[in-house]
Short mmCIF file of C-alpha atoms and ligand atoms in Angstrom, two decimals:
data_model
loop_
_atom_site.label_atom_id
_atom_site.label_comp_id
_atom_site.label_asym_id
_atom_site.label_seq_id
_atom_site.Cartn_x
_atom_site.Cartn_y
_atom_site.Cartn_z
CA UNK A 1079 124.37 112.15 103.81
CA UNK A 1080 124.16 110.29 107.05
CA UNK A 1081 121.22 108.22 107.38
CA UNK A 1082 120.35 106.93 111.03
CA UNK A 1083 117.29 104.94 111.28
CA UNK A 1084 115.80 106.16 114.29
CA UNK A 1085 112.70 103.74 114.40
CA UNK A 1086 111.20 101.33 111.33
CA UNK A 1087 108.28 99.53 112.67
CA UNK A 1088 105.15 99.43 110.18
CA UNK A 1089 101.78 100.43 111.48
CA UNK A 1090 102.20 100.36 115.26
CA UNK A 1091 105.63 100.00 117.48
CA UNK A 1092 107.51 96.71 117.77
CA UNK A 1093 109.42 95.51 121.01
CA UNK A 1094 112.74 96.41 118.96
CA UNK A 1095 111.52 99.88 117.52
CA UNK A 1096 109.70 102.62 117.41
CA UNK A 1097 107.56 103.42 114.20
CA UNK A 1098 109.06 105.45 111.13
CA UNK A 1099 110.94 108.04 111.80
CA UNK A 1100 114.61 108.73 109.93
CA UNK A 1101 117.34 111.26 110.65
CA UNK A 1102 119.16 112.46 107.54
CA UNK A 1103 122.52 114.74 108.27
CA UNK A 1104 125.07 116.83 105.96
CA UNK A 1105 126.54 119.97 106.46
CA UNK A 1106 125.75 120.05 110.09
CA UNK A 1107 121.78 120.43 108.84
CA UNK A 1108 119.58 117.65 110.54
CA UNK A 1109 116.65 116.86 108.70
CA UNK A 1110 113.82 114.37 110.35
CA UNK A 1111 111.83 112.22 107.87
CA UNK A 1112 108.78 111.04 109.91
CA UNK A 1113 108.09 111.16 113.74
CA UNK A 1114 105.92 107.97 114.41
CA UNK A 1115 105.11 106.46 118.08
CA UNK A 1116 108.16 106.09 119.78
CA UNK A 1117 110.36 108.47 117.65
CA UNK A 1118 110.76 111.36 119.85
CA UNK A 1119 112.25 108.86 122.53
CA UNK A 1120 114.61 107.19 120.02
CA UNK A 1121 116.02 110.71 118.76
CA UNK A 1122 117.46 111.51 121.66
CA UNK A 1123 119.74 108.43 121.25
CA UNK A 1124 121.07 110.44 118.27
CA UNK A 1125 121.04 114.03 118.75
CA UNK A 1126 119.90 116.86 121.25
CA UNK A 1127 115.84 117.22 121.65
CA UNK A 1128 116.45 121.01 120.34
CA UNK A 1129 119.04 119.66 117.46
CA UNK A 1130 116.45 119.32 114.56
CA UNK A 1131 116.56 122.00 111.66
CA UNK A 1132 113.50 120.66 109.87
CA UNK A 1133 110.95 117.91 109.76
CA UNK A 1134 109.36 115.99 106.82
CA UNK A 1135 105.57 114.29 107.51
CA UNK A 1136 105.15 111.93 104.94
CA UNK A 1137 101.29 111.53 105.63
CA UNK A 1138 99.37 111.94 108.69
CA UNK A 1139 98.45 108.13 110.25
CA UNK A 1140 99.70 108.30 113.62
CA UNK A 1141 102.39 105.88 113.04
CA UNK A 1142 104.44 108.46 110.89
CA UNK A 1143 103.05 111.69 112.67
CA UNK A 1144 102.11 111.10 116.36
CA UNK A 1145 105.49 111.95 118.39
CA UNK A 1146 105.04 115.53 117.23
CA UNK A 1147 102.19 116.08 119.81
CA UNK A 1148 104.94 115.17 122.65
CA UNK A 1149 107.71 117.33 120.56
CA UNK A 1150 105.27 120.19 121.04
CA UNK A 1151 105.16 119.74 124.65
CA UNK A 1152 108.83 119.61 124.61
CA UNK A 1153 109.42 122.83 122.31
CA UNK A 1154 106.20 124.81 123.56
CA UNK A 1155 106.81 124.50 127.40
CA UNK A 1156 110.99 124.21 127.29
CA UNK A 1157 112.54 124.62 130.64
CA UNK A 1158 115.43 126.53 129.80
CA UNK A 1159 115.64 129.44 127.20
CA UNK A 1160 112.01 129.90 127.09
CA UNK A 1161 109.65 128.79 123.99
CA UNK A 1162 111.72 127.17 120.69
CA UNK A 1163 111.42 129.29 117.46
CA UNK A 1164 108.75 127.76 114.88
CA UNK A 1165 110.82 125.01 113.10
CA UNK A 1166 110.08 124.41 109.68
CA UNK A 1167 107.32 121.45 109.30
CA UNK A 1168 106.97 119.99 105.89
CA UNK A 1169 103.56 118.20 105.72
CA UNK A 1170 100.51 117.40 103.90
CA UNK A 1171 97.63 120.09 104.26
CA UNK A 1172 95.47 119.93 107.40
CA UNK A 1173 98.83 118.70 109.47
CA UNK A 1174 98.39 121.59 111.99
CA UNK A 1175 94.93 121.05 112.49
CA UNK A 1176 95.14 117.39 112.64
CA UNK A 1177 98.07 117.52 115.71
CA UNK A 1178 96.15 120.19 117.54
CA UNK A 1179 93.17 117.87 117.53
CA UNK A 1180 95.00 114.90 118.89
CA UNK A 1181 97.11 117.17 121.37
CA UNK A 1182 93.18 117.79 122.25
CA UNK A 1183 94.05 120.55 124.54
CA UNK A 1184 96.87 123.16 123.36
CA UNK A 1185 96.65 126.64 125.14
CA UNK A 1186 95.44 128.32 122.07
CA UNK A 1187 94.15 126.89 118.81
CA UNK A 1188 97.19 128.44 116.59
CA UNK A 1189 99.54 127.15 119.52
CA UNK A 1190 101.33 124.44 117.75
CA UNK A 1191 102.35 127.13 114.59
CA UNK A 1192 104.17 129.35 117.64
CA UNK A 1193 107.04 126.38 117.56
CA UNK A 1194 106.34 124.61 114.45
CA UNK A 1195 106.67 126.26 110.93
CA UNK A 1196 103.89 124.23 108.93
CA UNK A 1197 104.54 124.17 105.18
CA UNK A 1198 102.03 122.68 102.83
CA UNK A 1199 103.68 119.60 100.74
CA UNK A 1200 103.05 119.57 96.85
CA UNK A 1201 104.39 117.89 94.26
CA UNK A 1202 107.80 119.61 93.52
CA UNK A 1203 110.84 120.54 94.43
CA UNK A 1204 112.74 122.84 96.80
CA UNK A 1205 115.99 123.59 98.17
CA UNK A 1206 116.19 122.95 102.19
CA UNK A 1207 119.45 123.83 103.50
CA UNK A 1208 122.18 122.01 102.05
CA UNK A 1209 119.76 119.48 100.04
CA UNK A 1210 117.74 119.43 97.14
CA UNK A 1211 114.27 117.79 97.88
CA UNK A 1212 111.74 116.62 95.63
CA UNK A 1213 108.60 115.14 96.72
CA UNK A 1214 105.66 113.65 95.02
CA UNK A 1215 102.41 112.20 95.88
CA UNK A 1216 102.22 108.58 96.27
CA UNK A 1217 99.66 106.00 96.29
CA UNK A 1218 97.77 105.66 99.75
CA UNK A 1219 94.50 105.80 101.03
CA UNK A 1220 95.22 109.15 102.59
CA UNK A 1221 97.47 112.24 101.21
CA UNK A 1222 100.83 110.90 101.40
CA UNK A 1223 104.47 111.65 100.05
CA UNK A 1224 107.57 110.18 98.97
CA UNK A 1225 111.13 112.14 99.37
CA UNK A 1226 113.85 112.56 97.36
CA UNK A 1227 116.98 114.39 98.80
CA UNK A 1228 120.22 114.69 96.86
CA UNK A 1229 123.58 116.38 98.51
CA UNK A 1230 126.98 116.55 96.72
CA UNK A 1231 125.56 114.17 93.76
CA UNK A 1232 124.06 111.37 96.23
CA UNK A 1233 120.77 110.52 96.39
CA UNK A 1234 118.42 109.19 99.30
CA UNK A 1235 114.82 108.13 98.41
CA UNK A 1236 112.38 107.46 101.15
CA UNK A 1237 109.07 105.99 100.11
CA UNK A 1238 106.67 106.47 102.78
CA UNK A 1239 103.50 104.34 102.70
CA UNK A 1240 102.64 103.82 99.15
CA UNK A 1241 101.49 100.63 96.71
CA UNK A 1242 102.92 100.47 93.58
CA UNK A 1243 103.55 103.78 91.63
CA UNK A 1244 104.81 105.82 89.04
CA UNK A 1245 105.49 108.51 91.56
CA UNK A 1246 107.61 106.45 93.66
CA UNK A 1247 109.49 105.05 90.27
CA UNK A 1248 110.85 108.55 89.71
CA UNK A 1249 111.76 109.57 92.94
CA UNK A 1250 114.04 106.64 93.56
CA UNK A 1251 115.13 106.32 90.11
CA UNK A 1252 118.85 105.93 90.21
CA UNK A 1253 119.19 106.69 93.95
CA UNK A 1254 122.34 105.60 96.03
CA UNK A 1255 119.99 104.05 98.74
CA UNK A 1256 116.41 103.69 98.53
CA UNK A 1257 114.61 103.43 101.80
CA UNK A 1258 111.33 101.59 100.52
CA UNK A 1259 108.45 100.36 102.55
CA UNK A 1260 107.53 96.61 102.36
CA UNK A 1261 104.46 96.07 104.64
CA UNK A 1262 103.13 93.45 103.29
CA UNK A 1263 103.83 89.58 102.29
CA UNK A 1264 104.03 88.63 98.57
CA UNK A 1265 100.95 86.19 97.79
CA UNK A 1266 99.39 87.01 101.35
CA UNK A 1267 98.17 90.61 101.28
CA UNK A 1268 98.52 91.69 97.77
CA UNK A 1269 96.46 94.84 97.98
CA UNK A 1270 96.82 97.31 95.62
CA UNK A 1271 97.18 101.36 96.10
CA UNK A 1272 97.50 100.79 100.04
CA UNK A 1273 101.26 99.09 100.75
CA UNK A 1274 104.10 97.09 99.10
CA UNK A 1275 105.17 93.69 99.56
CA UNK A 1276 108.83 92.44 99.44
CA UNK A 1277 108.43 91.34 95.93
CA UNK A 1278 107.23 94.78 95.09
CA UNK A 1279 109.35 96.78 96.97
CA UNK A 1280 112.28 94.96 95.07
CA UNK A 1281 110.77 95.32 91.83
CA UNK A 1282 110.94 99.08 92.03
CA UNK A 1283 114.25 98.57 93.25
CA UNK A 1284 115.35 97.25 90.22
CA UNK A 1285 113.36 99.02 87.66
CA UNK A 1286 114.67 101.84 89.01
CA UNK A 1287 118.59 100.75 89.25
CA UNK A 1288 119.21 102.01 93.16
CA UNK A 1289 122.76 101.19 94.40
CA UNK A 1290 120.82 99.83 97.87
CA UNK A 1291 117.99 98.64 99.01
CA UNK A 1292 116.93 99.15 102.52
CA UNK A 1293 113.38 97.69 103.62
CA UNK A 1294 111.37 99.22 105.65
CA UNK A 1295 108.09 99.38 107.77
CA UNK A 1296 107.32 96.14 108.28
CA UNK A 1297 105.05 95.65 110.88
CA UNK A 1298 105.22 93.61 114.43
CA UNK A 1299 103.08 90.29 113.08
CA UNK A 1300 104.85 90.52 109.32
CA UNK A 1301 108.01 88.29 108.41
CA UNK A 1302 110.67 90.87 107.91
CA UNK A 1303 112.81 87.76 106.39
CA UNK A 1304 110.58 86.75 103.90
CA UNK A 1305 109.78 90.43 102.61
CA UNK A 1306 113.78 90.65 101.95
CA UNK A 1307 113.98 87.31 100.52
CA UNK A 1308 111.04 88.14 98.21
CA UNK A 1309 113.02 91.42 97.53
CA UNK A 1310 115.91 89.82 97.08
CA UNK A 1311 114.40 87.37 94.36
CA UNK A 1312 113.66 90.25 92.01
CA UNK A 1313 116.45 92.76 92.72
CA UNK A 1314 120.24 91.85 92.55
CA UNK A 1315 121.53 94.76 94.61
CA UNK A 1316 122.59 95.16 98.36
CA UNK A 1317 119.55 94.51 99.93
CA UNK A 1318 119.00 94.64 104.15
CA UNK A 1319 115.85 95.15 106.76
CA UNK A 1320 116.16 98.28 108.28
CA UNK A 1321 116.95 98.41 112.56
CA UNK A 1322 116.72 100.93 114.38
CA UNK A 1323 119.85 102.55 115.32
CA UNK A 1324 121.15 102.21 111.88
CA UNK A 1325 123.49 104.12 110.29
CA UNK A 1326 124.27 104.64 106.79
CA UNK A 1327 126.42 106.70 105.13
CA UNK A 1328 124.79 107.75 101.54
ZN1 LIG B 2119 103.28 103.56 108.15
ZN1 LIG B 2120 99.95 105.08 106.18
#
């Protein structure tokens, strides 16, 4: 699998990065994990506008899904070749309504579904192109999911937004690469059931015995290097901060 960090800023974009969005590719299939603020522009640095095969939206906070409104325009009003087919979009219940409301002026109440095939996420497993996917509800103030993507015996896990929870451990268990949020700073913002801090992300990685930890979703006002040091204090494997444009072979 090839993982490209399209955007990795937490909560709102930074000067260096769009919000959460990660491209996972294998056997020519392209799955996008989240499409936060600014991600649609960055995505076009890596692939064509219409090259996606499926989208996973971890939850409906704007920093994970709001560029779907712009992507609706691109697919619905495509200038060449007519309207796009409905792209599978795996998202929590209510995604179509939420995005339709955010857009504010779709040509009809069901226009979104003409170019997006919304499929409601639950905790479970399914096959998607060449991938075996497992999703699980994680711990966040709104319905939110983490995802485990398997291909050819390799495993990528993505936390989405979450506090410490057993579901996250199960998703990350033995993953070759664990893309884990670390929004908060240890000792400063230890708020349960909302986000992880660097130390908690490191502890999750250590307990799940992951091969590599990539910390992501660090807001512009948070010191990423401090979070990385906090993670390294409890996780002995390779650990780094996600950066926009970074590519990993998983
Ligand atoms: Zn977020
Ligand atoms: Zn969130």
